[in-house]
Structure formats: structure tokens, C-alpha cells
């Protein structure tokens, strides 16, 4: 963005005088047929009168915020701008386009409309060319009223098939009976307006001072937004609430260490927004081509994609939770993670030998840190070759993995897609097999696999759009699993990454590698850090499926793991696309050991929870650079509340596993881990809900309190579902934190002390060994005594935290299965227990008890009682209890032998 407007500014200085005459001529000829200019009735308080020479034309009389960029392709000059029939007017502040569309734009017109069983279909056409090559002159619009709150519409070329993203979405053949939305089609020029019926406010409206363009390699459509509050649009590093002041976000999967507003590893063209009264809605464009989405303060959004079709879904909410469920119901609900994957994971890049790994495992175990999985980065491989290990330096690896397993722990290794193409023939099966089976992405001319460069040197890239590759990938994984029985796959470098541009031979000159328009992606060229867009996959060109590469690998890796281990798989992928969450989790990539990175982890986990990939976390304590004890302590405390918790470090940096720090820091980190392990039954239940019905495991305050605008920009605190609120310290040297307490009943999670939320900011004490956590009145949280692994903890007694609301009520639930069997929810092999508290009684209701095990209830804690009960009974039997200074009732249930698989009642008499 910046670059672009600097350029324009320069051109302006140099060319303004020279082109002045030319533009006047242009405008004259334009004026002659402008009798039917549509007058926009938008008030114009911001209208700038900067004395520009070319603004005499009425159709250019447009306020700054209403200007839609007519020169997205950069390098605008007044002459070039006006040659397009657009308006040229310098602007007072950064980002506002100098070259913008006039009020009258041709676009398409509607030739016919037909009602169908699922909604309506229309034929569109344009009669003149746009300023982009190869306009698609005829289009079809299909509008499907899929459900009461989900509208689906597609705009495509009825005469020539174009690329459509093959993710599984609901197939609907009949119109919903009633809908929360109404659709209006404007005929000339064509525009579509989707209105929320209950408020009569548009949530998607393309009737703007800008044309709709649909050319072969340039599709542009703009919509106004109901408000400036916008969330989503990943993968980018930014605050959680996006900036709508002239920001362009690019979408094209890229091996890119997190840098603000630059296109990163994944591609998620979905956003959620609020209207003026806090109703939420969502917009999803299902399109995998490189694109830009520009946000401007009108507020409005402009999509510019360079391929595929327009395949839009609009979700009407009205709550944020509804929108997220509707979105995830469209792209697919997240996979159910194995229970052990919610434990603590430890990794680093730079282990020199298997002895190094053993040393770390030993000191972690000696320190009694809860710890479930040891990981390996590329060090373990022989010469960085996939599906090999260095039998010399890492000769002990198979034994280490066996020992981990014997200890109830797990082992995960990294795998990159690049398969070395330079090993002697007959010496490296993954390449020989792949070549023979024809599973690699091919050069544009089909003469052989396209070759790039990654860690092992020259590599070919498996083409995951080819069904044969799925089996090839399984076979390679299976062969290696026979040597090192890994439990999970960490799929890195799958944007796919390439240290060369395009290939070892570069890319030829053609319209795919050098399209007429390139979105504002880092590197400036599609092939930068990846393969040539012209390279060939089984189904189509890389141009169309580039951003789906990591998604395809996630599917293949998930299937391979299932088939090999016959247990629930864990895949953690770097690159992702909508629907990847059905197969894998995500880590936030190569961050730094910095305080800023600590902060950005929160918008990061919130975004991926929106995107249906709830199993997400950053590299705790930071990947790049060297962490400090203070930073790593704060980070481990916060990480205890990430859905996915892994500490990972780069090569050359000092060790940062918990066991290397001072005794005081170790104690704090151990406490943080114990707190996490304590809460895992609750976390697991939240994953179950997300898996069966879509949901965010972690949420921003704004999505839980959408009527409270003070929450809209908050991203330094977050919630677990609607139960826990985490307010971490994110700055060096601070021992207090400023936190917002929404209007609700809260209790300090550690002490049980009541805190009244009045919808205001408070300062909370936060010494280095302490993280502020509040629990919302009305919650019942199932917990379990912590242990050094989840395998051990799962055998410990449960306890329930009952947190009463102001009117003495609370609800909660516990989902429990064996944590490792595939599809237990689908097959009903689980226990589901619902808890309610009211009228001084806690009651459980067993909804399902198909997983036969032992579930001993050890203790019940109650927050929110005002005075000490005189008696407590459980299932009618008198129970021992304490009532603390902080008014916490602790009921000792152990002697009463209560198994959670049977309903029980606890009553306290006041
Ligand atoms: C939003 O972006 C604009 C333009 O880059 C910038 O001036 C402004 O400070 C940003 N606002 C926030 C809240 O970051
Ligand atoms: C799924 O969520 C919706 C909306 O919150 C709710 O009405 C429905 O009962 C949920 N279904 C299940 C199976 O939990
Ligand atoms: C509340 O509990 C008391 C004592 O167990 C009982 O007598 C009363 O009927 C209950 N009230 C309601 C509304 O359930
Ligand atoms: C924003 C930021 O700090 N990004 C850094 C993340 O870490 C990588 C290295 O690991 C740096 O290159 C980025 O600058």
C-alpha cells in the first residue's frame, strides 16, 4: 500500500502539469454522454476542495471515503487514470486513491431472471470492455436461499468452466421456507443487495460508485459494510479488530515470518462484522486464487481476485457465535483432537543428537513438569531428507520414542513436502516411487517434475490434488513409521515454500506467472518463494491451487496417520485454507522471542478459532532470537490457556524448555502447566462442542458481549468459551495489568473472591508468578487433578467448579471418551454429563454413558455463596465440607464414592 501511493505521489509531482491538457479533453468527451448519471444521495461532509484541476466533472464529485480505487494495478498517473474514464484528484491523507471511479459505471446488466427451487438465477451481460483484458461478456448469477440464516450466491461464466474450489460444502436443493435476509437485484447496472429483514439494514451491498468487473484474470466486486468493525481475513499479523482506514490485505499462501499486514502462511477470505446495534454477520468468498481485499472507511470492502469464480456465502447470525457456527457449518467442523494433544508439547530446532533430546526429556521429567509430547524439527533427518532419520547422530531416536510411549507420552516429527530429487537412483525410495507413480507437480510444459529448492537441496513437490499421491504419501509415512513410530505429523514449508523463485530454472513468460494484475503480495510476484503459477497439478494449474497446497497435505497426512496408527491423528500444519480445521491444527509460524510476539499470539489464536481451526497456538517463549526468563515465564503462563501449547525455539538460541530456568521461574511454569492440566476436561469438552456444532474454543470479549462496544477492540484479554477470562501481562517489567471487566458476575479463579463487572477498566495486581484469570458466574467447570502426563492425569479424580450467577444458578457439561479412538463422537462411544445448579442444589444428568470407565468425583467447589452452609449432602448422605475466608465452599466427595457416570445430587443448606 505504502509503496503504491508513494509511487503515485511521485508521478503526480512529475506529470501533473504535462497531462493536464489531455485530461480536460478526456473529460469533455465523457461529459457528452452523461445525461443519465446516477446521483448518489450520500451526504458529503468530508468533501475535499483541494483546488484540483480535473474535478469540474460532476460524476467525480465524490467524498474521500466513497472513492473506489480505479488503479489497483499501481503506477497511476493522471493520464493513465483518465484514459480509463476514471477521476483523478489528489487526496489529503495517505491511502485515499487519487484515481477513482466516477459515479456512473457501466458494469453488467441483468438480461433475465428466473425463479428456481433453491432461489433464483439471472443472466448478466456487458456490452463494452472494461480496462482489463478478456472480459467475460456473459455471466450467470445463482442465488441460493440455503437456510434461514445462510445465503449462498455464485457468479460464474455459464459458457466456460472456471476453477472452483473443491472443498465439501452443504448441497442444498430447496429454498429455505423463511429467511432472515432479503435479496434485491438491481438491473442496470447489475448490483446485489442483501438486507437483514429485522433491521432493514444491508449487510452486503454492491450498489456503489464502482463497477463490477469479471475478466478472465481480474474479478473485482465491492460491497459496503454495515459498520467499521471487521474481524477475520487471514492469515495476517494484526490487531484482532481490523483497520478499515484504507488497508489492503493480500491473500496468497507464503513462507513468511509474521510481519504486520503481509500475506502469511494461510488463506482465509472470511470476515465477521457488527452493525450499529451489535448484530453480527459474516461474509465468506470461497476462492483460492491470489487476491486483495481492500477495506476503506466508507466503510466498504473491495475484493480483487485473479481467477476462479465469485462464490459468496453470507451468514446473518445474529450473534457472533451464530455467525461462527454458520460459517463452520459451511466449511466443515473442526476435527476432534486426541486428548494427549491438549497437553504440553516441547520442541526445538538445533538438537545435535538423540542424546540432546534425551537430556531434555530427563530434565523435564526430573522437574516433574506436566509434559505430553516431545517433537523434532528437521535435525533428526539424514541430510534433511524426508522420511529418513540420521542413524548416526540420532541412532537412539527409535528407543527414545519407545521410552516416551512406555511413559504414556507421544512423539511428533516435522515433515516438509519437498522430496529430494538429487539422490542416486535406487537409493531414495520417496523420490523413485513418486517419479514412477507420477505424483509430483509438473513443469508447465509437462516435461517433468518442477524442481525447487528446500532444506535438502533440489526437490520435487507431491501434488496432493492427485488421488494417487494420497496413497503415495501414506506409503512413505508408513515405511518411515516402521523405523520411528511417530504419533503426529508437523507439516511445515507447505505454502509450498521454495528457496528459489518459481523453480531452479525460474518461470517462463506467460499470463499465469505474470498476470495482468498481481495482488499486493510480499515479493511482488506470484512465484516468489514458491513454485511457478504455470506449473501443473493433476486437476489444474498451480495458479488456482497454490493456496490449497497445505490443505491438501493436511488431508493426506491425516489419512496416513489414521491408517498407520488406527488412532486419532494429530497434524499441525503451517499453511491452511477454509476447511483445513477438519483435518489439522495450526501453529502461528516463525515468530520471535519478543514481547510484541507475545501480544500478537492472542489475535492469532482468536482468528484461527474463527476460521474453524481451534487447535492453534504460537511458539511459546518465541522461536527466533533468544528469550529471557521474564518473557518465557509470562509466556508459559499465557500459553497454559492456548488451545495448543508448544514451546519451540530456533537453532543457535539458548535452551528455553522450562527445566533450564531458575527455581522460581520453574515453579511458576510448573504451576501454569498444572493449571492447564487441571482444566483439560473442560478444554476437551469445548473442543467436542466445536467438533459437533462449530464454535470458538477461545473467544474475544467482543463476541461474547456484542452489545458492549467497549469490547470491540479488546485483544489483550480473551475468553475460553463463555467461562474463563484471561488477562495476561504482555509487557516487560510490569507487575500489574489493565483489564476490562464486562458487565457480568466474575470471580477470581484462584481465590474465589467475587469481582463485580461493571463494564469498566480496572488495574489488577500481576506479579511475575501470577496470571489473572476470572471465571464467569453461571459456569460449571469440570476439572481433573493434574499429573505429569495426560495419560496419568486421566486416571485421577475429577472435581467440579460451580460458579453461581447473581441469581444462584450455573450450568456446565463434561464430554469424556478414551481420547484416542477415531470417530467416538460419530459412533456415540462417549459419556456426556450435564450439570446444573440452582436453589442450592447441584445436579448432574447423564445424557450418554457409552464409554465404560472409572470417573471418580473427588471434590466440588462452589463460588458465589454469601454465607457458610449449615450442612451439605451428596446423594442424600452427609458430606464433609469447608467454607473458606473467601466464601468458597469445598465439598469432599471422595469418601462417598460418586462415579460421574451416574447422576448425582449435592445440596447445601444455608
Ligand atoms: C489504520 O491505518 C491508517 C492508515 O495506515 C493509520 O493511519 C491508522 O493509524 C491505523 N489505525 C490503527 C488503529 O492502527
Ligand atoms: C448447535 O448450536 C445451535 C445454535 O447455538 C443450537 O441451537 C443447537 O442446539 C446446537 N446443537 C447441538 C447439537 O448442540
Ligand atoms: C428449593 O429447595 C427447597 C429445599 O430443598 C425446596 O423445599 C424447594 O421446593 C425448592 N424450590 C424450588 C423452586 O425448586
Ligand atoms: C513481527 C516480527 O517480529 N516478526 C519476526 C518473527 O520472527 C522472524 C524470525 O524468526 C523475524 O524474521 C520476523 O521479523
XYZ file of N, CA and C in Angstrom, residues 344-347 587 589 591-593 598 601 617-623 627 631-640 642 644-649 656-658 669:
120
model
N 1.117 -30.542 27.115
C 2.236 -29.650 26.785
C 3.180 -30.329 25.803
N 3.545 -29.595 24.735
C 4.458 -30.087 23.708
C 5.777 -29.325 23.794
N 6.853 -30.039 23.604
C 8.171 -29.401 23.665
C 8.980 -29.737 22.420
N 9.629 -28.717 21.883
C 10.399 -28.895 20.656
C 11.540 -27.900 20.653
N 0.074 -23.931 13.942
C 0.818 -23.043 14.857
C 1.117 -21.771 14.088
N 3.555 -20.040 13.289
C 4.721 -19.828 12.441
C 5.920 -19.291 13.190
N 7.663 -16.980 14.737
C 7.649 -15.689 15.431
C 8.998 -15.441 16.074
N 9.038 -14.448 16.931
C 10.282 -14.056 17.573
C 10.130 -14.124 19.083
N 11.241 -14.152 19.782
C 11.197 -14.105 21.238
C 11.087 -12.644 21.664
N 4.451 -11.903 21.850
C 3.583 -12.435 22.913
C 2.175 -11.877 22.717
N 0.164 -13.161 19.626
C -0.340 -14.535 19.715
C -1.840 -14.538 20.014
N -1.831 -22.360 18.382
C -1.007 -21.633 19.351
C 0.273 -21.188 18.674
N 0.972 -20.250 19.262
C 2.255 -19.797 18.711
C 3.387 -20.635 19.293
N 4.599 -20.367 18.860
C 5.760 -20.950 19.513
C 5.963 -20.233 20.839
N 5.600 -20.925 21.903
C 5.679 -20.332 23.236
C 7.127 -20.008 23.602
N 7.322 -18.847 24.156
C 8.628 -18.252 24.513
C 9.351 -17.701 23.291
N 8.752 -17.883 22.122
C 9.307 -17.293 20.900
C 10.244 -18.230 20.182
N 10.149 -18.225 18.856
C 11.003 -19.092 18.027
C 12.341 -18.403 17.754
N 15.071 -15.854 24.137
C 14.066 -15.388 25.085
C 14.759 -14.954 26.373
N 10.281 -13.043 30.018
C 9.376 -13.223 28.880
C 8.855 -14.657 28.836
N 9.750 -15.610 29.023
C 9.336 -17.011 28.904
C 8.390 -17.392 30.046
N 8.599 -16.782 31.208
C 7.693 -17.052 32.339
C 6.295 -16.528 32.019
N 6.228 -15.272 31.583
C 4.926 -14.705 31.220
C 4.283 -15.523 30.100
N 5.130 -15.963 29.170
C 4.593 -16.662 28.000
C 4.047 -18.037 28.385
N 4.775 -18.742 29.241
C 4.275 -20.055 29.672
C 2.957 -19.909 30.448
N 2.849 -18.822 31.216
C 1.603 -18.606 31.975
C 0.429 -18.374 31.025
N 0.663 -17.554 29.987
C -0.389 -17.305 29.000
C -0.661 -18.575 28.180
N 0.414 -19.272 27.824
C 0.289 -20.453 26.956
C -0.554 -21.553 27.588
N -0.615 -21.551 28.911
C -1.451 -22.547 29.587
C -2.898 -22.428 29.107
N -3.648 -21.322 25.805
C -3.771 -21.509 24.356
C -4.446 -22.868 24.109
N -3.622 -24.880 21.844
C -2.486 -25.756 21.544
C -1.252 -25.127 22.173
N -0.530 -25.896 22.989
C 0.576 -25.327 23.760
C 1.887 -26.027 23.440
N 2.728 -25.335 22.704
C 4.043 -25.897 22.368
C 5.121 -24.832 22.566
N 6.170 -25.222 23.249
C 7.349 -24.374 23.406
C 8.337 -24.810 22.336
N 8.775 -23.853 21.503
C 9.667 -24.189 20.382
C 10.656 -23.054 20.163
N 11.850 -23.411 19.727
C 12.982 -22.494 19.741
C 13.809 -22.711 18.482
N 15.222 -23.127 26.006
C 14.128 -22.425 26.690
C 13.056 -23.373 27.204
N 13.413 -24.657 27.351
C 12.446 -25.552 27.981
C 12.375 -25.190 29.465
N 11.218 -25.411 30.101
C 11.015 -24.929 31.470
C 12.145 -25.338 32.430
N 6.265 -21.848 36.027
C 5.911 -22.567 34.794
C 5.204 -23.889 35.132
